[in-house]
Every structure is written in C-alpha cells, then in structure tokens.
Amino acid sequence: FDGERQQFDDFNDTMTNYYGSDFSCMRAEFLEEQRKYYLQTGMFVNLTPKQLASGGSPLLELDLLRITVEDLKDVEKPLTCSMRISKDTQLEGFTGYFNVMFQGSPQNPTKEVIELTTAPTAGTATHWGQQLFGFFPPLQAKSGDVLECRLRIKRQKKNHRLLQLEAAFTLGSEGNVREKREDTWYVD
C-alpha cells in the first residue's frame, strides 16, 4: 500500500512538472481504492500450523441438510469466538477455512464419517487453501492473551455473490484490554 501511495505522488509530480496537470484531486479516492485492494481484501494462502498463534475456533456451523438460502441471505446475529494466544507474537491477521463432515443423513447414514478440512496443515494442502485477512498494523500479543472476535458476514452491495466481513477484535488478558480493532474486509 505504501508503494502505491508513493507511485501516485511520483505520477502526480511528473504530470504537474511536464504537462501542467495536477491530479492531486484524485489522490484520496485512489488511496481509498488501493487500501481496499491491498489491506482489506482477503488473500488466498496455504498456512502451516507453525504460522498460527492459536488453535482454530469455530465461528459458524451450518447443517447443510436443513439450512435454506433464505437463512443465509441476511444473518443478523453477529458471530463470536475467542482464541487463547499460545506465544508472544505479532498477530498479523486472522484466517478463515472450513471443515465438512460427510456423514449422510438420518435416513441414510454413512458407515464411516469422512472429514474434509481446509485448515492450515504441515501436510498436503487442499486447492481451497485459506483466506487471510490482515491486521495493519499487527496486534502485539503475549502468550496467554485472549483474542475476542465479533464478526458479521454480509453480501457485498455491488455483487450479492461476494462477501463482506465486518469485524471487531479485542485483545488482552484477565479483563485488561490492551488493543481493540474494528475493520471491514472483502472476499472478492
């Protein structure tokens, strides 16, 4: 993102010096667009467990035999989870992934339950990978801290097939809040 800011300033200086055209009126809009792209859009990654500061915590569980499209259109209730931090580190973001249990239905159960996971692994990764949503700047965490997460998943206004995450994070321990962060990320 910082590189894009410098590139715009260099472009504007060149246009002003050589052609007498000042594009500074576009700077704020350009930087807003670049911030969304570089800092607020989920990135495809294949993480390993050693890159994590905590174990995973389920945020949303869906029963695919019973859920309807209408149930998913406007989820009003915020999703919450908490994670205990296992080491002193910079939290550079959070990641999303899914697990699916193939167990049949009550009328036709499977003999053996099969789990598909896209969680970070030291083994063979899936082609789904994970989505990484960055913290800029990183949160400063200590071993034993708890990261409280509150998240709303919505459809983007420009395209209902794309998602928007509105999230609030609180980091601290024993009732002592050290950092709070709210932001919006996009899954494009």
mmCIF file of C-alpha atoms in Angstrom:
data_model
loop_
_atom_site.group_PDB
_atom_site.id
_atom_site.type_symbol
_atom_site.label_atom_id
_atom_site.label_comp_id
_atom_site.label_asym_id
_atom_site.label_seq_id
_atom_site.Cartn_x
_atom_site.Cartn_y
_atom_site.Cartn_z
ATOM 1 C CA PHE A 1 0.000 0.000 0.000
ATOM 2 C CA ASP A 2 2.801 2.447 0.852
ATOM 3 C CA GLY A 3 4.350 1.777 -2.561
ATOM 4 C CA GLU A 4 1.086 2.716 -4.279
ATOM 5 C CA ARG A 5 0.944 5.971 -2.309
ATOM 6 C CA GLN A 6 4.483 6.839 -3.455
ATOM 7 C CA GLN A 7 3.707 5.810 -7.030
ATOM 8 C CA PHE A 8 0.708 8.148 -7.133
ATOM 9 C CA ASP A 9 2.739 11.045 -5.725
ATOM 10 C CA ASP A 10 5.504 10.414 -8.297
ATOM 11 C CA PHE A 11 2.904 10.242 -11.092
ATOM 12 C CA ASN A 12 1.282 13.492 -9.968
ATOM 13 C CA ASP A 13 4.662 15.254 -9.729
ATOM 14 C CA THR A 14 5.552 14.109 -13.258
ATOM 15 C CA MET A 15 2.182 15.177 -14.693
ATOM 16 C CA THR A 16 2.376 18.554 -12.954
ATOM 17 C CA ASN A 17 6.006 19.262 -13.932
ATOM 18 C CA TYR A 18 5.840 18.114 -17.568
ATOM 19 C CA TYR A 19 2.229 18.780 -18.561
ATOM 20 C CA GLY A 20 0.917 21.295 -16.029
ATOM 21 C CA SER A 21 -1.860 18.879 -15.000
ATOM 22 C CA ASP A 22 -2.418 18.431 -11.271
ATOM 23 C CA PHE A 23 -4.106 15.151 -10.362
ATOM 24 C CA SER A 24 -3.994 15.690 -6.587
ATOM 25 C CA CYS A 25 -7.812 15.948 -6.519
ATOM 26 C CA MET A 26 -7.879 12.181 -7.255
ATOM 27 C CA ARG A 27 -5.401 11.174 -4.542
ATOM 28 C CA ALA A 28 -7.892 10.428 -1.736
ATOM 29 C CA GLU A 29 -10.123 8.281 -3.959
ATOM 30 C CA PHE A 30 -7.131 6.452 -5.451
ATOM 31 C CA LEU A 31 -5.687 5.703 -1.996
ATOM 32 C CA GLU A 32 -9.076 4.502 -0.727
ATOM 33 C CA GLU A 33 -9.285 2.082 -3.671
ATOM 34 C CA GLN A 34 -5.731 0.849 -3.064
ATOM 35 C CA ARG A 35 -6.330 0.459 0.697
ATOM 36 C CA LYS A 36 -9.349 -1.741 -0.029
ATOM 37 C CA TYR A 37 -7.391 -3.844 -2.531
ATOM 38 C CA TYR A 38 -4.148 -4.273 -0.552
ATOM 39 C CA LEU A 39 -5.281 -4.100 3.081
ATOM 40 C CA GLN A 40 -8.951 -5.052 3.187
ATOM 41 C CA THR A 41 -9.347 -7.880 0.678
ATOM 42 C CA GLY A 42 -8.931 -11.495 1.734
ATOM 43 C CA MET A 43 -5.874 -13.210 0.279
ATOM 44 C CA PHE A 44 -5.598 -16.864 -0.754
ATOM 45 C CA VAL A 45 -2.917 -18.585 1.341
ATOM 46 C CA ASN A 46 -1.753 -22.047 2.387
ATOM 47 C CA LEU A 47 -0.682 -21.632 6.007
ATOM 48 C CA THR A 48 1.058 -24.163 8.219
ATOM 49 C CA PRO A 49 0.385 -24.688 11.954
ATOM 50 C CA LYS A 50 3.711 -23.099 12.920
ATOM 51 C CA GLN A 51 2.479 -19.821 11.400
ATOM 52 C CA LEU A 52 -0.506 -19.711 13.776
ATOM 53 C CA ALA A 53 -0.622 -18.017 17.177
ATOM 54 C CA SER A 54 -3.591 -20.095 18.362
ATOM 55 C CA GLY A 55 -5.679 -23.096 17.509
ATOM 56 C CA GLY A 56 -8.787 -22.567 15.444
ATOM 57 C CA SER A 57 -12.152 -21.674 16.912
ATOM 58 C CA PRO A 58 -15.438 -22.417 15.127
ATOM 59 C CA LEU A 59 -17.275 -19.287 14.113
ATOM 60 C CA LEU A 60 -20.209 -20.649 12.124
ATOM 61 C CA GLU A 61 -21.681 -24.126 11.889
ATOM 62 C CA LEU A 62 -24.216 -24.976 9.193
ATOM 63 C CA ASP A 63 -26.366 -28.080 8.834
ATOM 64 C CA LEU A 64 -26.498 -28.404 5.062
ATOM 65 C CA LEU A 65 -29.439 -30.820 5.279
ATOM 66 C CA ARG A 66 -31.636 -28.197 6.925
ATOM 67 C CA ILE A 67 -30.399 -24.707 6.045
ATOM 68 C CA THR A 68 -32.158 -22.712 3.343
ATOM 69 C CA VAL A 69 -30.950 -19.956 1.039
ATOM 70 C CA GLU A 70 -33.251 -17.564 2.924
ATOM 71 C CA ASP A 71 -31.449 -18.436 6.185
ATOM 72 C CA LEU A 72 -28.176 -17.301 4.625
ATOM 73 C CA LYS A 73 -29.335 -14.087 2.941
ATOM 74 C CA ASP A 74 -29.282 -11.774 5.949
ATOM 75 C CA VAL A 75 -27.612 -13.142 9.043
ATOM 76 C CA GLU A 76 -28.440 -10.546 11.711
ATOM 77 C CA LYS A 77 -26.810 -12.153 14.718
ATOM 78 C CA PRO A 78 -23.077 -11.447 14.966
ATOM 79 C CA LEU A 79 -20.783 -14.467 15.076
ATOM 80 C CA THR A 80 -18.407 -14.679 18.022
ATOM 81 C CA CYS A 81 -15.437 -16.729 19.119
ATOM 82 C CA SER A 82 -12.395 -16.416 21.336
ATOM 83 C CA MET A 83 -8.895 -17.796 20.986
ATOM 84 C CA ARG A 84 -6.138 -18.115 23.574
ATOM 85 C CA ILE A 85 -2.795 -16.959 22.181
ATOM 86 C CA SER A 86 -0.053 -19.576 22.620
ATOM 87 C CA LYS A 87 3.086 -17.444 22.163
ATOM 88 C CA ASP A 88 4.425 -13.890 22.286
ATOM 89 C CA THR A 89 3.980 -12.654 18.732
ATOM 90 C CA GLN A 90 2.621 -10.088 16.361
ATOM 91 C CA LEU A 91 -0.856 -11.053 15.183
ATOM 92 C CA GLU A 92 -0.705 -10.142 11.531
ATOM 93 C CA GLY A 93 -4.248 -11.205 10.725
ATOM 94 C CA PHE A 94 -6.851 -13.916 11.000
ATOM 95 C CA THR A 95 -7.662 -16.733 8.653
ATOM 96 C CA GLY A 96 -10.831 -18.434 7.550
ATOM 97 C CA TYR A 97 -11.240 -22.008 6.408
ATOM 98 C CA PHE A 98 -13.871 -24.720 6.515
ATOM 99 C CA ASN A 99 -14.373 -28.311 7.591
ATOM 100 C CA VAL A 100 -17.070 -30.593 6.166
ATOM 101 C CA MET A 101 -18.267 -33.801 7.789
ATOM 102 C CA PHE A 102 -19.644 -36.315 5.288
ATOM 103 C CA GLN A 103 -21.930 -38.454 7.429
ATOM 104 C CA GLY A 104 -25.019 -38.970 5.310
ATOM 105 C CA SER A 105 -28.482 -38.179 6.642
ATOM 106 C CA PRO A 106 -30.526 -39.627 9.499
ATOM 107 C CA GLN A 107 -32.368 -41.743 6.914
ATOM 108 C CA ASN A 108 -29.178 -42.847 5.167
ATOM 109 C CA PRO A 109 -26.106 -42.539 7.424
ATOM 110 C CA THR A 110 -22.654 -43.430 6.188
ATOM 111 C CA LYS A 111 -20.764 -46.383 7.638
ATOM 112 C CA GLU A 112 -17.740 -44.154 8.201
ATOM 113 C CA VAL A 113 -17.708 -40.388 8.741
ATOM 114 C CA ILE A 114 -15.280 -38.617 6.429
ATOM 115 C CA GLU A 115 -13.951 -35.155 7.252
ATOM 116 C CA LEU A 116 -12.687 -32.724 4.631
ATOM 117 C CA THR A 117 -10.672 -29.930 6.200
ATOM 118 C CA THR A 118 -9.057 -26.912 4.613
ATOM 119 C CA ALA A 119 -7.353 -25.947 7.896
ATOM 120 C CA PRO A 120 -3.679 -24.973 7.899
ATOM 121 C CA THR A 121 -1.592 -28.126 7.676
ATOM 122 C CA ALA A 122 2.037 -29.224 7.577
ATOM 123 C CA GLY A 123 0.942 -31.955 5.166
ATOM 124 C CA THR A 124 -0.636 -31.763 1.748
ATOM 125 C CA ALA A 125 -2.770 -28.637 1.382
ATOM 126 C CA THR A 126 -6.081 -28.579 -0.467
ATOM 127 C CA HIS A 127 -6.675 -26.428 -3.513
ATOM 128 C CA TRP A 128 -9.122 -24.376 -1.395
ATOM 129 C CA GLY A 129 -6.407 -23.142 0.972
ATOM 130 C CA GLN A 130 -7.461 -20.457 3.428
ATOM 131 C CA GLN A 131 -8.440 -16.794 3.268
ATOM 132 C CA LEU A 132 -6.158 -14.429 5.179
ATOM 133 C CA PHE A 133 -7.444 -11.085 6.448
ATOM 134 C CA GLY A 134 -4.589 -8.851 7.543
ATOM 135 C CA PHE A 135 -4.188 -6.592 10.568
ATOM 136 C CA PHE A 136 -2.425 -3.372 9.566
ATOM 137 C CA PRO A 137 -0.571 -2.664 11.768
ATOM 138 C CA PRO A 138 -0.257 -6.046 13.552
ATOM 139 C CA LEU A 139 -1.652 -6.567 17.063
ATOM 140 C CA GLN A 140 1.003 -7.124 19.750
ATOM 141 C CA ALA A 141 0.060 -10.340 21.599
ATOM 142 C CA LYS A 142 1.523 -12.141 24.588
ATOM 143 C CA SER A 143 1.257 -15.815 25.462
ATOM 144 C CA GLY A 144 -1.957 -16.356 27.425
ATOM 145 C CA ASP A 145 -3.784 -13.380 25.901
ATOM 146 C CA VAL A 146 -7.282 -13.945 24.581
ATOM 147 C CA LEU A 147 -8.429 -12.590 21.238
ATOM 148 C CA GLU A 148 -12.184 -11.988 21.300
ATOM 149 C CA CYS A 149 -13.760 -11.863 17.835
ATOM 150 C CA ARG A 150 -17.130 -10.465 16.794
ATOM 151 C CA LEU A 151 -17.921 -10.817 13.098
ATOM 152 C CA ARG A 152 -20.792 -10.139 10.726
ATOM 153 C CA ILE A 153 -20.783 -11.746 7.305
ATOM 154 C CA LYS A 154 -22.807 -9.852 4.714
ATOM 155 C CA ARG A 155 -23.233 -9.848 0.995
ATOM 156 C CA GLN A 156 -21.449 -7.053 -0.850
ATOM 157 C CA LYS A 157 -23.755 -4.431 -2.338
ATOM 158 C CA LYS A 158 -22.011 -4.483 -5.745
ATOM 159 C CA ASN A 159 -22.381 -8.264 -6.163
ATOM 160 C CA HIS A 160 -24.502 -10.447 -3.870
ATOM 161 C CA ARG A 161 -22.227 -13.455 -4.560
ATOM 162 C CA LEU A 162 -19.275 -11.706 -2.877
ATOM 163 C CA LEU A 163 -18.899 -11.341 0.884
ATOM 164 C CA GLN A 164 -18.074 -8.506 3.239
ATOM 165 C CA LEU A 165 -16.803 -9.150 6.774
ATOM 166 C CA GLU A 166 -17.349 -6.510 9.448
ATOM 167 C CA ALA A 167 -15.249 -7.436 12.439
ATOM 168 C CA ALA A 168 -14.304 -6.213 15.899
ATOM 169 C CA PHE A 169 -11.389 -7.687 17.837
ATOM 170 C CA THR A 170 -10.406 -7.234 21.473
ATOM 171 C CA LEU A 171 -7.008 -8.450 22.704
ATOM 172 C CA GLY A 172 -5.994 -8.730 26.346
ATOM 173 C CA SER A 173 -5.936 -10.916 29.435
ATOM 174 C CA GLU A 174 -7.663 -11.112 32.795
ATOM 175 C CA GLY A 175 -10.045 -8.250 31.987
ATOM 176 C CA ASN A 176 -7.203 -5.975 30.872
ATOM 177 C CA VAL A 177 -7.898 -4.849 27.293
ATOM 178 C CA ARG A 178 -4.697 -3.803 25.517
ATOM 179 C CA GLU A 179 -5.936 -3.390 21.959
ATOM 180 C CA LYS A 180 -9.226 -3.062 20.121
ATOM 181 C CA ARG A 181 -9.607 -3.134 16.378
ATOM 182 C CA GLU A 182 -12.577 -2.765 14.028
ATOM 183 C CA ASP A 183 -12.366 -3.105 10.286
ATOM 184 C CA THR A 184 -14.097 -4.358 7.167
ATOM 185 C CA TRP A 185 -12.657 -6.953 4.775
ATOM 186 C CA TYR A 186 -13.896 -8.132 1.399
ATOM 187 C CA VAL A 187 -13.919 -11.587 -0.166
ATOM 188 C CA ASP A 188 -13.783 -10.943 -3.914
#
